[in-house]
Every structure is written in structure tokens, then in C-alpha cells.
């Protein structure tokens, strides 16, 4: 069964993207996306974005629509990846690369630093802690990178790297959404966080 969501800002504003139902797939609601991209409005242009557990692709497509220069979407579900590729082709979004791979395997591979990371894993599988540690320890984050975490409302944000600072946090229904920032390596070393 196909579903649709609408891109809410930027070059592709009001364009619809299609995605298939998949276990654990919950596209970020439009009002949450609007809040998130208001938070990020001065950070998106020319940024490098990593969209983990990409699912419908809404977050990565929204970032590209608003001027991100590179977006890498990582998703292990083959049908979801096919839809992601179709949406990228439909929008002629040459700045987006779709990678079909398990997120843990991807993060254990060769790293390149990103300015923004979207982390919205399936609920109830306790995937955030491991992904955050790999992002931090394997070199995936540029100095002062921002990390968006979407999780269950009642899930505590513990076991996060010591040099990550919470900037914003809100809830919508059963969802908690949070924006964090990695401090610079110099800041972390000076404050005994590494």
C-alpha cells in the first residue's frame, strides 16, 4: 500500500512523495518537520546531511529541498529504498544518495563528517544509543554538528556522548523530538569530555 506526504518547504515545497508501508515506518509528521526545520533554518544551506533509518525519506528530502548540498539516506528495507530512489529521480535530486544497508554496518564503515544527522529509528528496538556512540566515535560528525533524535516520548535520552549538548526538545503525541549539538573536539578535550 502506498502512502503520500508533502514536502513543506524550499525548492520542492508542496511536492508529494510516495512511500510504502513497512514495519516500524512512521514518517515524521509535517508539524514536527516544520518545527525541526525552523530550528535548523540557519544550518541547512550548503550542509552535508546524513539521514539514518531514512524510511519515507521525508527528513532528507526536506533538507535537500531547503538547500543542503549533500544528503545520504541510509535504509535497509529494499522496498523503502526503491521508493526513495524513485522519489529522488522524480525530483531530479542529484545531491541525494540512497544507501541500502543496515545502519550499524554503515556506521562501522569508512566515515566522512556530516554537519547534520537525522536519527529516527523504529520504536521499541533500542537503536538510538548504539547509533549515537558510533556517530561520535567513528568520525561521522563535524565539529558542532547537529543531531536530530526522534524517539518514544517516555524514552530517556541517556547514554549519549558526553560532549553532546541538548539544544531543543519537544513532544507531539507519543513522540519526543530533540536537537542536540556536538561540541568541538577542542572544547571536549579542554573540558575532559574525551
PDB file of C-alpha atoms in Angstrom:
ATOM      1  CA  UNK A   1       0.000   0.000   0.000  1.00  0.00           C
ATOM      2  CA  UNK A   2       1.373   3.415  -0.979  1.00  0.00           C
ATOM      3  CA  UNK A   3       1.181   6.497   1.201  1.00  0.00           C
ATOM      4  CA  UNK A   4       1.990  10.119   0.469  1.00  0.00           C
ATOM      5  CA  UNK A   5       3.490  13.019   2.347  1.00  0.00           C
ATOM      6  CA  UNK A   6       4.073  16.560   1.198  1.00  0.00           C
ATOM      7  CA  UNK A   7       7.394  18.420   1.330  1.00  0.00           C
ATOM      8  CA  UNK A   8       6.677  21.561   3.340  1.00  0.00           C
ATOM      9  CA  UNK A   9       9.443  23.997   2.373  1.00  0.00           C
ATOM     10  CA  UNK A  10      12.114  25.003  -0.101  1.00  0.00           C
ATOM     11  CA  UNK A  11      12.522  24.251  -3.808  1.00  0.00           C
ATOM     12  CA  UNK A  12      10.116  21.284  -3.791  1.00  0.00           C
ATOM     13  CA  UNK A  13       7.538  22.832  -1.484  1.00  0.00           C
ATOM     14  CA  UNK A  14       4.116  21.152  -1.871  1.00  0.00           C
ATOM     15  CA  UNK A  15       5.533  18.287  -3.963  1.00  0.00           C
ATOM     16  CA  UNK A  16       4.208  14.904  -2.871  1.00  0.00           C
ATOM     17  CA  UNK A  17       6.436  11.919  -2.248  1.00  0.00           C
ATOM     18  CA  UNK A  18       5.224   8.344  -2.126  1.00  0.00           C
ATOM     19  CA  UNK A  19       6.328   5.643   0.297  1.00  0.00           C
ATOM     20  CA  UNK A  20       5.245   2.077   1.034  1.00  0.00           C
ATOM     21  CA  UNK A  21       4.080   0.714   4.354  1.00  0.00           C
ATOM     22  CA  UNK A  22       6.889  -1.087   6.168  1.00  0.00           C
ATOM     23  CA  UNK A  23       7.261  -2.451   9.712  1.00  0.00           C
ATOM     24  CA  UNK A  24       8.212   0.351  12.116  1.00  0.00           C
ATOM     25  CA  UNK A  25       7.881   3.087   9.478  1.00  0.00           C
ATOM     26  CA  UNK A  26       6.404   6.329  10.865  1.00  0.00           C
ATOM     27  CA  UNK A  27       7.132   9.366   8.705  1.00  0.00           C
ATOM     28  CA  UNK A  28       7.873  12.440  10.774  1.00  0.00           C
ATOM     29  CA  UNK A  29       4.589  14.434  10.874  1.00  0.00           C
ATOM     30  CA  UNK A  30       4.502  17.713   8.950  1.00  0.00           C
ATOM     31  CA  UNK A  31       4.133  19.890  12.052  1.00  0.00           C
ATOM     32  CA  UNK A  32       7.173  18.214  13.665  1.00  0.00           C
ATOM     33  CA  UNK A  33       9.146  18.678  10.415  1.00  0.00           C
ATOM     34  CA  UNK A  34       8.110  22.330  10.331  1.00  0.00           C
ATOM     35  CA  UNK A  35       9.352  22.862  13.902  1.00  0.00           C
ATOM     36  CA  UNK A  36      12.600  20.974  13.219  1.00  0.00           C
ATOM     37  CA  UNK A  37      13.425  22.927  10.083  1.00  0.00           C
ATOM     38  CA  UNK A  38      12.594  26.200  11.843  1.00  0.00           C
ATOM     39  CA  UNK A  39      15.201  25.176  14.428  1.00  0.00           C
ATOM     40  CA  UNK A  40      17.668  24.393  11.628  1.00  0.00           C
ATOM     41  CA  UNK A  41      16.876  27.272   9.256  1.00  0.00           C
ATOM     42  CA  UNK A  42      20.358  28.845   9.510  1.00  0.00           C
ATOM     43  CA  UNK A  43      22.129  25.461   9.333  1.00  0.00           C
ATOM     44  CA  UNK A  44      20.687  23.814   6.207  1.00  0.00           C
ATOM     45  CA  UNK A  45      22.103  25.791   3.266  1.00  0.00           C
ATOM     46  CA  UNK A  46      25.186  24.022   1.829  1.00  0.00           C
ATOM     47  CA  UNK A  47      25.210  21.488   4.680  1.00  0.00           C
ATOM     48  CA  UNK A  48      26.099  17.808   4.467  1.00  0.00           C
ATOM     49  CA  UNK A  49      23.259  15.692   5.941  1.00  0.00           C
ATOM     50  CA  UNK A  50      23.080  12.056   6.994  1.00  0.00           C
ATOM     51  CA  UNK A  51      19.562  10.591   7.197  1.00  0.00           C
ATOM     52  CA  UNK A  52      19.727   7.316   9.166  1.00  0.00           C
ATOM     53  CA  UNK A  53      16.752   4.910   9.126  1.00  0.00           C
ATOM     54  CA  UNK A  54      15.537   7.078   6.233  1.00  0.00           C
ATOM     55  CA  UNK A  55      12.184   5.270   5.827  1.00  0.00           C
ATOM     56  CA  UNK A  56       9.937   7.559   3.779  1.00  0.00           C
ATOM     57  CA  UNK A  57      12.843   9.934   3.155  1.00  0.00           C
ATOM     58  CA  UNK A  58      10.876  12.940   4.445  1.00  0.00           C
ATOM     59  CA  UNK A  59      13.687  14.450   6.531  1.00  0.00           C
ATOM     60  CA  UNK A  60      16.433  14.076   3.927  1.00  0.00           C
ATOM     61  CA  UNK A  61      14.201  15.318   1.104  1.00  0.00           C
ATOM     62  CA  UNK A  62      13.133  18.300   3.190  1.00  0.00           C
ATOM     63  CA  UNK A  63      16.808  19.153   3.864  1.00  0.00           C
ATOM     64  CA  UNK A  64      17.711  18.869   0.169  1.00  0.00           C
ATOM     65  CA  UNK A  65      14.682  20.973  -0.794  1.00  0.00           C
ATOM     66  CA  UNK A  66      15.946  23.697   1.547  1.00  0.00           C
ATOM     67  CA  UNK A  67      19.475  23.806   0.119  1.00  0.00           C
ATOM     68  CA  UNK A  68      21.569  21.010   1.659  1.00  0.00           C
ATOM     69  CA  UNK A  69      24.441  20.314  -0.735  1.00  0.00           C
ATOM     70  CA  UNK A  70      24.648  16.591   0.084  1.00  0.00           C
ATOM     71  CA  UNK A  71      22.205  14.148   1.674  1.00  0.00           C
ATOM     72  CA  UNK A  72      22.980  10.474   2.300  1.00  0.00           C
ATOM     73  CA  UNK A  73      19.894   8.395   3.129  1.00  0.00           C
ATOM     74  CA  UNK A  74      20.578   5.026   4.796  1.00  0.00           C
ATOM     75  CA  UNK A  75      17.793   2.432   4.909  1.00  0.00           C
ATOM     76  CA  UNK A  76      17.930  -1.379   4.989  1.00  0.00           C
ATOM     77  CA  UNK A  77      14.395  -2.169   3.747  1.00  0.00           C
ATOM     78  CA  UNK A  78      14.661  -2.951  -0.016  1.00  0.00           C
ATOM     79  CA  UNK A  79      11.131  -1.736  -0.872  1.00  0.00           C
ATOM     80  CA  UNK A  80      11.677   1.513   1.036  1.00  0.00           C
ATOM     81  CA  UNK A  81      14.998   2.040  -0.749  1.00  0.00           C
ATOM     82  CA  UNK A  82      13.304   1.529  -4.107  1.00  0.00           C
ATOM     83  CA  UNK A  83      10.723   4.219  -3.249  1.00  0.00           C
ATOM     84  CA  UNK A  84      13.487   6.532  -2.011  1.00  0.00           C
ATOM     85  CA  UNK A  85      15.309   6.135  -5.337  1.00  0.00           C
ATOM     86  CA  UNK A  86      12.079   6.755  -7.275  1.00  0.00           C
ATOM     87  CA  UNK A  87      11.414   9.956  -5.320  1.00  0.00           C
ATOM     88  CA  UNK A  88      14.994  11.143  -5.825  1.00  0.00           C
ATOM     89  CA  UNK A  89      14.658  10.519  -9.588  1.00  0.00           C
ATOM     90  CA  UNK A  90      11.243  12.232  -9.754  1.00  0.00           C
ATOM     91  CA  UNK A  91      12.689  15.349  -8.105  1.00  0.00           C
ATOM     92  CA  UNK A  92      15.994  15.162 -10.049  1.00  0.00           C
ATOM     93  CA  UNK A  93      17.662  15.413  -6.629  1.00  0.00           C
ATOM     94  CA  UNK A  94      21.279  14.823  -7.683  1.00  0.00           C
ATOM     95  CA  UNK A  95      22.534  15.843  -4.213  1.00  0.00           C
ATOM     96  CA  UNK A  96      20.853  12.798  -2.599  1.00  0.00           C
ATOM     97  CA  UNK A  97      22.462   9.371  -2.404  1.00  0.00           C
ATOM     98  CA  UNK A  98      20.435   6.359  -1.206  1.00  0.00           C
ATOM     99  CA  UNK A  99      22.368   3.563   0.542  1.00  0.00           C
ATOM    100  CA  UNK A 100      20.640   0.235   1.171  1.00  0.00           C
ATOM    101  CA  UNK A 101      22.413  -1.077   4.267  1.00  0.00           C
ATOM    102  CA  UNK A 102      21.921  -1.762   7.957  1.00  0.00           C
ATOM    103  CA  UNK A 103      22.649   1.463   9.869  1.00  0.00           C
ATOM    104  CA  UNK A 104      25.054  -0.277  12.282  1.00  0.00           C
ATOM    105  CA  UNK A 105      27.064  -1.741   9.387  1.00  0.00           C
ATOM    106  CA  UNK A 106      27.082   1.624   7.610  1.00  0.00           C
ATOM    107  CA  UNK A 107      28.337   3.462  10.718  1.00  0.00           C
ATOM    108  CA  UNK A 108      31.105   0.886  11.191  1.00  0.00           C
ATOM    109  CA  UNK A 109      32.315   1.599   7.633  1.00  0.00           C
ATOM    110  CA  UNK A 110      34.526   4.392   6.292  1.00  0.00           C
ATOM    111  CA  UNK A 111      33.379   7.672   7.847  1.00  0.00           C
ATOM    112  CA  UNK A 112      33.086  11.195   6.500  1.00  0.00           C
ATOM    113  CA  UNK A 113      32.000  14.095   8.714  1.00  0.00           C
ATOM    114  CA  UNK A 114      28.444  15.454   8.379  1.00  0.00           C
ATOM    115  CA  UNK A 115      27.018  18.766   9.578  1.00  0.00           C
ATOM    116  CA  UNK A 116      23.525  17.419  10.309  1.00  0.00           C
ATOM    117  CA  UNK A 117      22.341  13.938  11.227  1.00  0.00           C
ATOM    118  CA  UNK A 118      18.713  12.816  11.319  1.00  0.00           C
ATOM    119  CA  UNK A 119      18.235   9.779  13.561  1.00  0.00           C
ATOM    120  CA  UNK A 120      14.689   8.412  13.626  1.00  0.00           C
ATOM    121  CA  UNK A 121      14.857   4.632  14.155  1.00  0.00           C
ATOM    122  CA  UNK A 122      11.894   2.267  14.524  1.00  0.00           C
ATOM    123  CA  UNK A 123      10.460   2.496  18.026  1.00  0.00           C
ATOM    124  CA  UNK A 124      10.855  -0.239  20.624  1.00  0.00           C
ATOM    125  CA  UNK A 125      14.175  -1.591  19.348  1.00  0.00           C
ATOM    126  CA  UNK A 126      16.603   0.483  21.475  1.00  0.00           C
ATOM    127  CA  UNK A 127      18.684   1.560  18.467  1.00  0.00           C
ATOM    128  CA  UNK A 128      19.487   5.153  19.421  1.00  0.00           C
ATOM    129  CA  UNK A 129      22.278   4.565  21.966  1.00  0.00           C
ATOM    130  CA  UNK A 130      24.412   2.407  19.688  1.00  0.00           C
ATOM    131  CA  UNK A 131      23.924   4.711  16.700  1.00  0.00           C
ATOM    132  CA  UNK A 132      24.883   7.778  18.753  1.00  0.00           C
ATOM    133  CA  UNK A 133      28.038   6.150  20.085  1.00  0.00           C
ATOM    134  CA  UNK A 134      29.084   5.063  16.571  1.00  0.00           C
ATOM    135  CA  UNK A 135      28.382   8.517  15.131  1.00  0.00           C
ATOM    136  CA  UNK A 136      30.561  10.085  17.809  1.00  0.00           C
ATOM    137  CA  UNK A 137      33.416   7.594  17.984  1.00  0.00           C
ATOM    138  CA  UNK A 138      33.835   6.745  14.292  1.00  0.00           C
ATOM    139  CA  UNK A 139      34.251  10.276  12.912  1.00  0.00           C
ATOM    140  CA  UNK A 140      30.825  10.882  11.361  1.00  0.00           C
ATOM    141  CA  UNK A 141      30.274  14.282  12.978  1.00  0.00           C
ATOM    142  CA  UNK A 142      31.849  17.586  12.006  1.00  0.00           C
ATOM    143  CA  UNK A 143      32.734  19.950  14.859  1.00  0.00           C
ATOM    144  CA  UNK A 144      29.488  21.489  16.118  1.00  0.00           C
ATOM    145  CA  UNK A 145      27.384  19.032  14.090  1.00  0.00           C
ATOM    146  CA  UNK A 146      23.699  18.993  14.984  1.00  0.00           C
ATOM    147  CA  UNK A 147      21.891  15.714  15.620  1.00  0.00           C
ATOM    148  CA  UNK A 148      18.123  15.310  15.455  1.00  0.00           C
ATOM    149  CA  UNK A 149      16.764  12.426  17.547  1.00  0.00           C
ATOM    150  CA  UNK A 150      13.180  11.218  17.289  1.00  0.00           C
ATOM    151  CA  UNK A 151      12.104   8.558  19.775  1.00  0.00           C
ATOM    152  CA  UNK A 152       9.352   7.354  22.084  1.00  0.00           C
ATOM    153  CA  UNK A 153       8.039  10.089  24.373  1.00  0.00           C
ATOM    154  CA  UNK A 154       8.916   8.166  27.545  1.00  0.00           C
ATOM    155  CA  UNK A 155      12.410   7.097  26.432  1.00  0.00           C
ATOM    156  CA  UNK A 156      15.140   8.808  28.476  1.00  0.00           C
ATOM    157  CA  UNK A 157      17.961  10.378  26.471  1.00  0.00           C
ATOM    158  CA  UNK A 158      20.722   8.636  28.364  1.00  0.00           C
ATOM    159  CA  UNK A 159      23.951   7.021  27.195  1.00  0.00           C
ATOM    160  CA  UNK A 160      24.590   9.892  24.805  1.00  0.00           C
ATOM    161  CA  UNK A 161      28.175  11.033  24.209  1.00  0.00           C
ATOM    162  CA  UNK A 162      29.401  13.383  26.932  1.00  0.00           C
ATOM    163  CA  UNK A 163      30.230  16.206  24.532  1.00  0.00           C
ATOM    164  CA  UNK A 164      26.706  16.408  23.055  1.00  0.00           C
ATOM    165  CA  UNK A 165      24.548  19.270  24.313  1.00  0.00           C
ATOM    166  CA  UNK A 166      20.742  19.324  24.168  1.00  0.00           C
ATOM    167  CA  UNK A 167      19.575  22.462  22.318  1.00  0.00           C
ATOM    168  CA  UNK A 168      15.832  21.887  21.874  1.00  0.00           C
ATOM    169  CA  UNK A 169      13.269  19.284  22.925  1.00  0.00           C
ATOM    170  CA  UNK A 170       9.541  18.906  22.322  1.00  0.00           C
ATOM    171  CA  UNK A 171       6.873  16.235  22.311  1.00  0.00           C
ATOM    172  CA  UNK A 172       3.975  15.543  19.960  1.00  0.00           C
ATOM    173  CA  UNK A 173       1.620  12.735  20.933  1.00  0.00           C
ATOM    174  CA  UNK A 174       3.755   9.690  21.734  1.00  0.00           C
ATOM    175  CA  UNK A 175       6.870  11.157  20.069  1.00  0.00           C
ATOM    176  CA  UNK A 176       9.785  13.022  21.617  1.00  0.00           C
ATOM    177  CA  UNK A 177      11.918  15.044  19.235  1.00  0.00           C
ATOM    178  CA  UNK A 178      15.209  16.567  20.195  1.00  0.00           C
ATOM    179  CA  UNK A 179      18.005  18.621  18.681  1.00  0.00           C
ATOM    180  CA  UNK A 180      21.495  18.142  20.043  1.00  0.00           C
ATOM    181  CA  UNK A 181      24.893  19.537  19.118  1.00  0.00           C
ATOM    182  CA  UNK A 182      28.335  18.005  19.272  1.00  0.00           C
ATOM    183  CA  UNK A 183      30.850  20.349  20.817  1.00  0.00           C
ATOM    184  CA  UNK A 184      34.154  20.861  19.014  1.00  0.00           C
ATOM    185  CA  UNK A 185      36.962  18.372  19.636  1.00  0.00           C
ATOM    186  CA  UNK A 186      38.977  21.229  21.179  1.00  0.00           C
ATOM    187  CA  UNK A 187      36.137  22.064  23.573  1.00  0.00           C
ATOM    188  CA  UNK A 188      35.700  18.399  24.505  1.00  0.00           C
ATOM    189  CA  UNK A 189      39.421  17.862  25.183  1.00  0.00           C
ATOM    190  CA  UNK A 190      39.667  21.074  27.245  1.00  0.00           C
ATOM    191  CA  UNK A 191      36.744  20.012  29.395  1.00  0.00           C
ATOM    192  CA  UNK A 192      37.782  16.395  29.886  1.00  0.00           C
ATOM    193  CA  UNK A 193      34.910  15.013  27.786  1.00  0.00           C
ATOM    194  CA  UNK A 194      37.074  12.833  25.517  1.00  0.00           C
TER     195      UNK A 194
END
